[in-house]
Amino acid sequence: MSMFSTGILVLTSPLQTLPLRIAPVLSSAAQLVDRTLYVHLHPGLNLTSGTQPRPVFISPVVDLSTLITRLYNNAADVCGHLDVRVLLTNIRAQPAAGGGNAAPNCPFPTPQPLFHSPDVVLTDFALQDPHQSNQVQQCLEKYTGHCYVCGPGISSVLLHPQLVELQEKGDEPKCDQEQKAGPMETYSDVVVGGTFDRLHGAHKTLLSISCLLANRRFVIGVCDQAMLKKKVLKELIEPYSVRVQRLQEFLQDTKPSLQVEILPLEDPFGVSIVDPLLKCIVVSEETRKGGEAVNRKRAENDLPPLVLHEIQVLKDAHRNEIEEEKISSSSLRSRLLGTLLNPPKGSPHLPPTPYVIGLTGSSGSGKSSVAKQLEVLGAVRIDCDKLGHEVYQPGAHCYRRVLEVFGSEILNEDKTINRRVLASKVFGNQARLKCLTDIVWPEIAILVKQAVNQARKEGRGVCVVDAAVLLEAGWIDLVHEVWVIIIPEEEAVTRITERDGVSKEDALCRLQSQWPSSKQVKYANVVLSTLWESEVTRKQVLKAWNLLQKRI
Ligand SMILES: CC(=O)SCCNC(=O)CCNC(=O)[C@H](O)C(C)(C)COP(=O)(O)OP(=O)(O)OC[C@H]1O[C@@H](n2cnc3c(N)ncnc32)[C@H](O)[C@@H]1OP(=O)(O)O
C-alpha cells in the first residue's frame, strides 16, 4: 500500500547499468508513492564515504538521453499511475573553450522548490553493510535537502533489498546496447512542436531530451484550434490553456534555469521558420519529415537550417486494437471512452429510480444502436424520435398547431403529416425549426416522463432516453446523467446520406441544426464513439454499463 504522495528517487547506479535496473527500482518506488515521483540522477553517488556528499553538475552525455527514454518507457509499464518527472537541474553542458554559458564546476544553486513537495526520498544505493542503514538514510536526506526544498519531516527509504535480491539471483542486468557515453551536442535555442494533450511518457521524453539539448531557451509550439481539426477524438483534447499549464509546470520542475517560451501553433511551422536564434529542432522518426520541411521554409526565409535531433518513439505496451503502436494522446483519449469523465451533479428533483441516462449525439452518430445495446443489457429504451412522430398523429394536439404554422402543403393525401416535407422546411432554417420544436418538445417531454413513470412502476433500474437534441432542448433536468456519442462530421455526413438517401447538403443542414459535438461534450458525464467496428462500440458500451452499475 502506498504511504507517500510525492517522492524523490535518487539514482546512484552507474549510467552503464542503470537503464536495465530502472524497471525494478521504479516498481519498488511505486509501491511507496502514489502521485508524483521525481527522479534525480547522480550516478556514482557514494552515501557511505564518511563525508556528506554535495550535489554536483553532470555533463549531458548521450547515455543520459537513452536512460531518460528507458525511464519514461518503463514508468509507463510498471507505474502508469504515477506522474514521473526526471529532474535535470544538475545536468549542465561543459563550458565551451574560452568561456560559455554553463559550467559543471560552478557552485550548485540553492535548493530548488518543486511543484509537489516531497514526503519521502528513495534511493537505489546498494548498501553493503546493513548496519550503515541509519547513517546512509541521514546522509541521503541531507543530500536531497541541498538539492530540493523538502519538508522538515521528510522520510527516506533504501530500495536496495529488491536490488540485492536481483544481484543474488545472479541476473544483474547488463546493458545490451552499445554504450555511447560521448558528450551530447547542446544548443542555445531549441524548438519543438506538438499538441501535448494529456502529457504522457512520450511527451516527457521529448521535453526532457529537449531540456538536455537546450542551454538557454526552449521554444514550444502548441497546436491550437486550427491544427486540431483532423485529430481523432478531438472533442476530448484538453483546452489549450490546460495543456500549456501542464507544460509550464513540468518544465519548471525539470529545468527551471531554461527560458521557456510556449506559443500557439496555428499552422505546422509556427515560429520555427522565422526565429533566427533557433539552432535545433527535436523530432521523432514520424515527424522528421516535418523537421525537413521547416528547414526548407527557413532556407526560403534566408535563415540557417536547424539541426534535426531525432528521438526514439516509445512503444505502447498496453495498446488495444484501435490504438497506435506508439504511446499517443489519441490512445489515451480512446481509453476515456465509456468512463465517467465528469461526475453527475446530483438530481434531487428526480426520483432516484429508475436511473435515467440521457443519450445524445449528432445525427448519424449511432445513438440508436448504442441505445439498443443498452436495452439488451437491461435498460428501458425511450426513443424520442419515435415519440416525436407520435405527436404528429391526426387528432393529437400538435397536429393542429403544426398545420396552423406550416400550412396544408406538409400533408400527405391521407391527411397525415409528411415528415420529409416538414424536415425540408425546418432543417437549415433556425427560426422555422424553433417554431416547430416550441410546439413539439413540451409534448414529447410529457411522453418521456410517462415512459419513465411506467418503468418505475415495473421496477426497472435504468432508463435510456435516446434524444438527438436533448441538450438543445434543455432536457438535462429530465435525466441523472448525460452520455454523448461523438463521430467526425465527415463520417456523420456519409452515414446520413447512405442511410436516409438525402443529399450531402441536406445532411450538413441537419447537422448544423444541432450543437457541434465539442459543445455537447462539455455537458457529458460519459462520452462514447461509434467510429470503429461494432465490436469496439460493444466493448465501450459494456464498459460504460458496468461502471454505471458500480456507481448507482
Ligand atoms: C429533445 C429531442 O431530442 S426529441 C427527438 C428529436 N425530435 C425533435 O426535436 C422534434 C423535431 N423534429 C421532428 O419532428 C422530425 O425530426 C422532423 C419532422 C423534422 C423530421 O422527421 P423525420 O424525417 O421522420 O426524421 P427523424 O425524426 O427520424 O429525424 C431525423 C434526424 O433529424 C435529427 N433531428 C430531429 N429533430 C431535430 C431537431 N429538432 N434539431 C436538429 N436535428 C433534429 C435527428 O438527429 C435525426 O437523426 P438521427 O436519427 O440520426 O439522430
XYZ file of C-alpha atoms and ligand atoms in Angstrom:
603
model
C 0.000 0.000 0.000
C 1.296 3.488 -0.845
C 2.324 5.601 2.096
C 3.550 8.767 0.433
C 2.081 11.175 -2.078
C 5.302 12.561 -3.591
C 8.763 11.032 -3.603
C 12.215 11.859 -4.918
C 14.128 8.884 -6.232
C 17.891 9.478 -6.118
C 19.506 7.136 -8.643
C 23.131 6.403 -7.826
C 23.915 3.376 -10.038
C 26.462 3.904 -12.811
C 24.948 5.076 -16.098
C 26.007 1.870 -17.861
C 23.892 -0.398 -15.647
C 21.072 1.972 -14.802
C 18.903 1.596 -17.940
C 18.273 -2.076 -17.232
C 17.944 -1.715 -13.445
C 15.396 1.018 -13.745
C 12.243 -1.133 -14.028
C 12.647 -2.952 -10.666
C 13.637 0.318 -8.983
C 10.561 2.102 -10.345
C 8.207 -0.687 -9.394
C 9.604 -0.691 -5.819
C 9.161 3.086 -5.672
C 5.597 2.775 -6.999
C 4.681 0.629 -4.003
C 5.502 3.536 -1.707
C 4.457 6.614 -3.669
C 1.079 7.211 -5.279
C 1.076 10.581 -7.048
C 4.348 12.192 -8.170
C 7.747 10.556 -8.410
C 10.652 12.898 -9.080
C 13.862 11.281 -10.292
C 17.238 12.816 -9.500
C 20.278 11.399 -11.294
C 23.627 11.230 -9.577
C 25.486 8.211 -10.995
C 28.269 7.077 -8.659
C 26.981 9.000 -5.615
C 28.531 7.453 -2.510
C 26.436 7.713 0.638
C 28.907 5.798 2.860
C 32.142 7.689 2.294
C 32.089 9.328 5.733
C 31.824 12.863 4.351
C 28.500 14.411 3.461
C 28.194 14.352 -0.371
C 27.088 17.540 -2.128
C 25.196 17.866 -5.397
C 27.426 18.339 -8.428
C 26.765 19.163 -12.049
C 26.819 16.277 -14.513
C 27.571 16.790 -18.196
C 24.872 15.754 -20.639
C 26.104 12.608 -22.331
C 24.351 10.516 -24.958
C 23.799 7.785 -22.342
C 21.588 10.140 -20.389
C 19.121 10.511 -23.204
C 18.992 6.694 -23.561
C 18.384 6.451 -19.839
C 15.635 9.066 -19.877
C 13.904 7.321 -22.783
C 14.123 3.987 -20.977
C 12.966 5.515 -17.725
C 9.790 7.022 -19.136
C 9.108 3.854 -21.131
C 9.467 1.671 -18.026
C 7.442 4.123 -15.967
C 4.502 3.709 -18.354
C 4.758 -0.082 -17.941
C 5.380 -0.502 -14.221
C 3.957 2.612 -12.580
C 1.485 4.109 -15.064
C -0.492 5.712 -12.212
C 2.475 7.881 -11.175
C 3.388 11.268 -12.590
C 7.116 10.651 -13.116
C 9.399 13.656 -13.719
C 13.139 13.396 -14.279
C 14.816 16.467 -12.775
C 17.599 17.900 -14.900
C 18.702 20.924 -12.856
C 22.036 19.227 -12.108
C 22.753 18.337 -15.747
C 24.790 21.067 -17.427
C 26.907 21.261 -20.548
C 30.686 21.659 -20.224
C 31.754 25.272 -20.705
C 32.834 25.962 -24.252
C 36.538 26.706 -24.741
C 37.176 30.374 -23.919
C 34.054 30.682 -21.797
C 30.465 29.639 -22.144
C 27.094 29.831 -20.524
C 27.308 26.718 -18.371
C 29.911 25.383 -16.001
C 29.769 21.991 -14.304
C 32.237 23.169 -11.647
C 30.338 26.339 -10.701
C 28.570 26.185 -7.308
C 25.297 24.277 -7.227
C 22.330 26.652 -6.863
C 20.201 26.931 -3.755
C 17.650 24.148 -3.207
C 15.031 24.074 -5.947
C 11.356 24.294 -4.970
C 9.241 21.629 -6.661
C 5.560 21.843 -7.603
C 4.742 18.946 -5.308
C 6.559 18.993 -2.032
C 8.272 15.626 -1.481
C 7.312 13.477 1.530
C 9.949 10.834 1.009
C 13.333 10.325 -0.590
C 14.145 6.925 -2.062
C 17.357 5.572 -3.500
C 18.751 2.604 -5.396
C 22.039 2.974 -3.461
C 23.249 -0.570 -2.760
C 24.111 -0.893 0.911
C 26.942 -3.348 1.571
C 26.697 -3.322 5.367
C 23.127 -3.290 6.778
C 24.422 -1.637 9.974
C 25.089 1.509 7.987
C 21.430 1.895 7.098
C 20.676 4.793 9.503
C 23.797 6.706 8.584
C 23.049 6.333 4.855
C 19.476 7.476 5.297
C 20.573 10.618 7.167
C 23.187 11.320 4.526
C 20.597 10.877 1.765
C 18.088 13.199 3.473
C 20.737 15.931 3.864
C 21.931 15.498 0.286
C 18.366 15.789 -1.042
C 17.792 18.871 1.125
C 20.755 20.545 -0.587
C 19.186 19.898 -3.996
C 15.452 20.468 -3.412
C 13.171 22.194 -0.928
C 11.795 19.366 1.222
C 9.533 19.416 4.264
C 11.310 19.182 7.660
C 9.946 15.706 8.403
C 10.976 14.047 5.143
C 11.420 10.269 5.412
C 13.881 8.149 3.485
C 13.748 4.599 2.199
C 16.543 2.482 0.747
C 15.142 0.419 -2.085
C 18.213 -1.820 -2.130
C 16.642 -5.052 -0.777
C 14.863 -5.702 -4.055
C 18.057 -4.979 -5.975
C 20.191 -7.161 -3.714
C 17.737 -9.979 -4.453
C 18.288 -9.359 -8.137
C 22.048 -9.473 -7.671
C 21.876 -12.616 -5.536
C 19.952 -14.399 -8.229
C 22.898 -13.625 -10.470
C 20.741 -11.869 -13.011
C 22.056 -8.377 -12.595
C 21.098 -6.992 -15.966
C 23.782 -5.996 -18.384
C 23.089 -3.149 -20.713
C 22.837 -4.874 -24.082
C 23.071 -1.666 -26.036
C 26.342 -0.395 -27.287
C 27.476 2.204 -24.780
C 27.545 5.676 -26.226
C 28.956 7.740 -23.409
C 30.167 10.565 -25.610
C 29.207 14.132 -24.793
C 25.940 15.331 -26.178
C 25.949 18.290 -28.527
C 23.944 21.097 -26.900
C 22.443 24.276 -28.363
C 21.492 27.704 -27.106
C 17.938 27.677 -28.520
C 15.874 24.550 -29.125
C 12.349 24.238 -30.546
C 9.681 21.504 -30.589
C 6.043 21.410 -31.649
C 3.082 19.241 -30.705
C -0.403 19.006 -29.251
C 0.758 17.903 -25.787
C -2.669 16.578 -24.846
C -2.699 14.599 -21.576
C 1.052 14.844 -21.029
C 2.389 11.263 -21.202
C 5.704 9.428 -21.198
C 6.459 10.094 -24.863
C 5.872 13.848 -24.374
C 8.007 13.818 -21.243
C 10.820 12.053 -23.114
C 10.659 14.615 -25.919
C 10.591 17.530 -23.474
C 13.339 16.136 -21.244
C 15.704 15.427 -24.128
C 14.990 18.914 -25.449
C 15.888 20.256 -21.991
C 19.183 18.346 -22.142
C 19.894 19.820 -25.573
C 18.951 23.411 -24.702
C 21.342 25.673 -22.804
C 19.411 28.906 -22.853
C 15.943 28.944 -24.421
C 13.333 26.281 -25.133
C 10.529 27.229 -27.538
C 7.417 25.024 -27.722
C 4.712 25.397 -30.351
C 1.427 24.007 -29.012
C -1.302 23.132 -31.542
C -4.290 25.411 -31.270
C -7.810 25.034 -32.756
C -6.891 25.145 -36.463
C -4.340 22.356 -36.005
C -6.724 20.033 -34.143
C -9.433 19.622 -36.793
C -8.198 16.275 -38.084
C -7.279 14.735 -34.729
C -9.003 11.547 -33.591
C -11.496 12.254 -30.772
C -10.578 15.935 -30.953
C -13.529 16.776 -28.701
C -11.657 15.145 -25.818
C -8.453 17.141 -26.285
C -7.717 19.245 -23.221
C -8.214 23.019 -23.661
C -5.119 24.925 -24.870
C -4.760 26.696 -21.520
C -4.712 23.401 -19.600
C -2.105 21.884 -21.936
C 0.091 24.973 -21.593
C -0.223 24.993 -17.821
C 0.814 21.320 -17.605
C 3.837 22.003 -19.837
C 4.893 25.002 -17.780
C 4.641 23.072 -14.562
C 6.580 20.092 -15.939
C 9.358 22.258 -17.372
C 9.611 24.436 -14.289
C 10.260 21.283 -12.268
C 12.507 19.676 -14.874
C 14.873 22.527 -15.671
C 13.983 25.883 -14.088
C 17.102 27.578 -15.491
C 15.726 27.395 -19.044
C 13.872 30.307 -20.599
C 10.693 28.546 -21.730
C 8.501 30.131 -24.428
C 5.195 28.456 -25.212
C 3.388 29.726 -28.298
C 0.158 28.683 -30.048
C 0.679 26.780 -33.329
C -1.867 27.815 -35.964
C -0.003 26.082 -38.814
C 2.579 23.269 -38.931
C 5.557 25.662 -38.737
C 4.878 28.458 -36.287
C 7.894 30.362 -35.076
C 10.366 27.639 -36.174
C 10.654 29.118 -39.670
C 11.141 32.755 -38.658
C 13.194 32.764 -35.455
C 16.852 33.406 -36.361
C 18.163 32.374 -32.924
C 16.863 28.814 -33.058
C 19.556 26.198 -33.563
C 17.961 22.786 -33.123
C 14.559 21.143 -33.584
C 13.719 17.898 -31.811
C 11.768 15.399 -33.920
C 10.774 11.738 -33.831
C 11.020 9.224 -36.663
C 7.435 10.177 -37.542
C 7.925 13.931 -37.510
C 11.375 14.002 -39.175
C 9.762 14.968 -42.495
C 8.119 17.924 -40.740
C 11.550 18.988 -39.457
C 12.934 18.812 -43.001
C 10.011 20.936 -44.222
C 10.871 23.503 -41.515
C 14.416 23.720 -42.900
C 13.160 24.221 -46.475
C 10.988 27.111 -45.263
C 13.904 28.550 -43.273
C 16.047 28.456 -46.414
C 13.301 30.379 -48.257
C 13.421 32.899 -45.391
C 17.256 33.149 -45.645
C 17.700 31.536 -42.250
C 20.264 28.852 -41.420
C 18.887 25.294 -41.112
C 18.126 23.758 -37.724
C 19.932 20.666 -36.519
C 17.349 17.837 -36.547
C 17.752 15.849 -33.341
C 15.742 12.642 -33.681
C 14.444 10.812 -30.626
C 13.145 7.265 -30.343
C 9.352 6.789 -30.333
C 8.115 4.932 -27.245
C 6.076 1.768 -27.871
C 2.793 1.392 -26.004
C 2.755 -1.940 -24.182
C -0.915 -1.517 -23.194
C -2.388 -0.692 -26.601
C -5.583 -2.327 -27.863
C -6.943 -2.970 -31.363
C -7.863 0.647 -32.142
C -4.763 2.233 -30.651
C -1.485 3.226 -32.228
C 1.719 1.263 -31.652
C 3.442 4.302 -30.162
C 2.411 5.929 -26.892
C -0.025 8.542 -28.103
C -2.537 11.018 -26.780
C -5.222 9.675 -29.125
C -4.846 6.239 -27.476
C -5.176 7.877 -24.076
C -8.283 9.696 -25.305
C -9.792 6.473 -26.651
C -9.293 4.887 -23.199
C -11.554 7.596 -21.753
C -14.496 6.429 -23.864
C -17.139 4.792 -21.682
C -15.583 6.035 -18.422
C -17.087 8.650 -16.115
C -15.415 11.870 -17.284
C -17.393 14.187 -15.013
C -19.380 13.004 -12.015
C -23.105 13.794 -12.239
C -24.065 16.980 -10.397
C -26.871 15.288 -8.490
C -30.583 15.452 -9.336
C -32.523 15.820 -6.056
C -35.617 16.854 -8.073
C -35.721 13.402 -9.748
C -36.793 10.177 -8.060
C -33.654 8.053 -7.613
C -35.134 5.155 -9.592
C -35.170 4.415 -12.365
C -31.767 5.980 -13.008
C -32.210 7.988 -16.210
C -29.438 8.349 -18.778
C -29.879 10.959 -21.478
C -28.175 9.562 -24.583
C -27.458 12.158 -27.221
C -25.157 12.919 -30.129
C -25.326 14.371 -33.597
C -27.453 12.862 -36.334
C -25.770 9.724 -37.667
C -23.659 9.293 -34.524
C -25.093 5.830 -33.845
C -27.302 6.673 -30.850
C -29.946 4.143 -31.732
C -27.518 1.249 -31.972
C -25.953 2.189 -28.626
C -29.426 2.588 -27.070
C -30.368 -0.869 -28.356
C -27.207 -2.356 -26.822
C -28.064 -0.726 -23.503
C -31.572 -2.193 -23.816
C -30.072 -5.670 -24.238
C -28.016 -5.036 -21.088
C -31.194 -4.279 -19.154
C -32.120 -0.619 -19.660
C -35.563 0.603 -20.727
C -35.077 2.396 -24.038
C -37.113 5.548 -24.651
C -36.793 6.524 -28.309
C -37.594 10.240 -28.586
C -37.570 10.288 -32.401
C -40.393 7.734 -32.211
C -42.247 9.699 -29.510
C -41.748 12.771 -31.687
C -43.507 11.022 -34.560
C -46.449 10.078 -32.307
C -47.199 13.723 -31.540
C -47.904 14.367 -35.268
C -50.728 11.823 -35.399
C -54.014 13.337 -36.696
C -56.065 14.315 -33.694
C -53.026 14.899 -31.463
C -52.655 18.385 -30.004
C -49.501 19.114 -32.021
C -51.064 18.060 -35.329
C -53.379 21.053 -35.408
C -50.746 23.537 -34.246
C -48.145 22.325 -36.766
C -50.700 22.618 -39.563
C -51.560 26.175 -38.488
C -47.886 27.180 -38.653
C -46.641 25.233 -41.678
C -49.783 25.047 -43.812
C -51.503 22.186 -45.553
C -48.659 21.649 -48.032
C -46.985 19.446 -45.379
C -49.892 16.967 -45.547
C -49.956 13.607 -47.337
C -53.071 12.685 -49.323
C -54.390 10.738 -46.318
C -54.067 13.948 -44.200
C -51.141 12.639 -42.143
C -48.137 14.947 -41.755
C -45.397 14.276 -44.327
C -42.344 14.499 -42.074
C -39.955 14.538 -45.013
C -41.572 17.712 -46.339
C -41.645 19.181 -42.852
C -37.960 18.299 -42.447
C -37.100 20.157 -45.681
C -38.817 23.269 -44.284
C -37.121 23.304 -40.894
C -33.589 21.927 -41.289
C -31.413 24.826 -42.431
C -33.844 27.441 -41.115
C -33.298 28.026 -37.402
C -36.375 30.238 -36.970
C -38.756 27.684 -38.515
C -37.101 24.833 -36.635
C -37.640 26.757 -33.403
C -41.331 27.271 -34.281
C -41.658 23.509 -34.708
C -39.720 22.490 -31.611
C -41.572 25.029 -29.434
C -44.712 23.106 -30.362
C -43.461 19.534 -30.143
C -40.752 19.425 -27.428
C -43.132 20.031 -24.484
C -45.421 17.259 -25.773
C -42.523 14.842 -26.293
C -41.204 15.672 -22.797
C -44.587 14.658 -21.329
C -44.375 11.314 -23.149
C -40.792 10.797 -21.875
C -41.884 11.401 -18.263
C -44.796 8.985 -18.732
C -42.409 6.314 -20.049
C -40.052 6.825 -17.077
C -43.002 6.572 -14.640
C -44.112 3.385 -16.329
C -40.592 1.964 -15.941
C -40.684 2.877 -12.236
C -43.997 1.028 -11.800
C -42.417 -2.001 -13.446
C -39.495 -1.781 -11.003
C -36.913 -1.170 -13.720
C -33.475 0.146 -12.672
C -32.239 2.175 -15.647
C -33.903 4.117 -18.484
C -32.077 5.423 -21.554
C -33.658 8.486 -23.104
C -32.397 8.408 -26.693
C -32.808 12.052 -27.749
C -30.985 13.669 -30.678
C -31.246 17.179 -29.294
C -31.517 16.522 -25.570
C -29.107 19.346 -24.660
C -30.502 21.846 -27.183
C -33.972 21.181 -25.726
C -32.717 21.891 -22.188
C -33.770 18.413 -21.043
C -30.742 17.987 -18.820
C -33.089 18.200 -15.813
C -35.034 15.158 -17.024
C -32.024 12.869 -16.620
C -29.474 11.859 -13.981
C -26.561 11.639 -16.414
C -25.751 12.698 -19.967
C -23.946 10.331 -22.324
C -22.755 11.842 -25.606
C -21.781 9.933 -28.731
C -19.210 11.593 -30.981
C -18.068 10.931 -34.526
C -16.285 13.230 -37.004
C -18.633 15.386 -39.082
C -17.497 13.826 -42.408
C -18.372 10.383 -41.075
C -21.806 11.637 -39.932
C -22.476 13.100 -43.394
C -21.538 9.802 -45.090
C -23.776 7.811 -42.757
C -26.769 10.177 -43.102
C -26.591 10.302 -46.914
C -26.302 6.495 -47.153
C -28.955 5.732 -44.507
C -31.589 8.368 -45.269
C -30.973 8.865 -49.003
C -30.596 12.633 -48.580
C -28.053 14.879 -50.307
C -24.766 15.879 -48.693
C -26.081 19.449 -48.381
C -29.248 18.285 -46.599
C -27.166 16.129 -44.265
C -24.968 19.128 -43.433
C -28.041 21.329 -42.907
C -29.393 18.803 -40.428
C -26.072 18.560 -38.601
C -25.766 22.324 -38.435
C -29.188 22.491 -36.776
C -27.621 20.644 -33.835
C -24.911 21.610 -31.380
C -21.391 20.698 -32.502
C -20.092 17.661 -30.633
C -17.360 19.761 -28.969
C -20.162 21.716 -27.246
C -22.148 18.584 -26.349
C -19.064 17.003 -24.753
C -18.863 19.892 -22.275
C -22.120 18.611 -20.722
C -21.224 14.926 -20.941
C -20.700 12.661 -17.976
C -19.729 9.832 -20.325
C -18.538 10.006 -23.943
C -18.738 7.152 -26.451
C -17.749 6.901 -30.105
C -19.037 4.567 -32.798
C -16.191 5.432 -35.156
C -14.677 1.934 -35.206
C -16.018 -1.595 -35.786
C -19.205 -2.606 -33.976
C -17.209 -4.872 -31.651
C -15.245 -1.847 -30.402
C -18.502 0.032 -29.732
C -19.906 -3.010 -27.966
C -16.897 -3.124 -25.618
C -17.226 0.606 -24.887
C -20.930 0.269 -24.094
C -20.274 -2.718 -21.841
C -17.529 -0.786 -20.040
C -19.854 2.212 -19.578
C -22.688 -0.036 -18.372
C -20.503 -1.959 -15.895
C -19.075 1.278 -14.479
C -22.617 2.672 -14.220
C -23.769 -0.390 -12.261
C -20.957 0.242 -9.762
C -21.912 3.873 -9.146
C -25.734 3.657 -8.923
C -35.304 16.723 -27.488
C -35.252 15.625 -28.540
O -34.171 15.206 -28.897
S -36.685 14.980 -29.165
C -36.220 13.995 -30.518
C -35.942 14.835 -31.735
N -37.150 15.384 -32.261
C -37.378 16.722 -32.321
O -36.552 17.552 -31.907
C -38.680 17.143 -32.891
C -38.485 17.919 -34.157
N -38.092 17.019 -35.217
C -39.015 16.307 -35.900
O -40.192 16.360 -35.615
C -38.587 15.395 -37.010
O -37.221 15.144 -36.879
C -38.833 16.016 -38.419
C -40.322 16.141 -38.618
C -38.195 17.359 -38.553
C -38.257 15.068 -39.458
O -38.793 13.813 -39.274
P -38.155 12.515 -39.978
O -37.854 12.838 -41.378
O -39.010 11.362 -39.668
O -36.754 12.374 -39.258
P -36.393 11.839 -37.792
O -37.387 12.297 -36.784
O -36.138 10.404 -37.875
O -35.087 12.659 -37.529
C -34.033 12.608 -38.482
C -32.814 13.205 -37.912
O -33.029 14.570 -37.653
C -32.425 14.934 -36.446
N -33.351 15.825 -35.728
C -34.558 15.543 -35.276
N -35.061 16.605 -34.657
C -34.144 17.567 -34.718
C -34.079 18.892 -34.269
N -35.087 19.425 -33.588
N -32.956 19.599 -34.498
C -31.953 19.063 -35.161
N -31.944 17.814 -35.625
C -33.034 17.078 -35.403
C -32.216 13.681 -35.663
O -30.890 13.715 -35.192
C -32.405 12.550 -36.628
O -31.216 11.910 -36.945
P -30.681 10.644 -36.120
O -31.806 9.680 -36.029
O -29.523 10.176 -36.897
O -30.305 11.212 -34.799
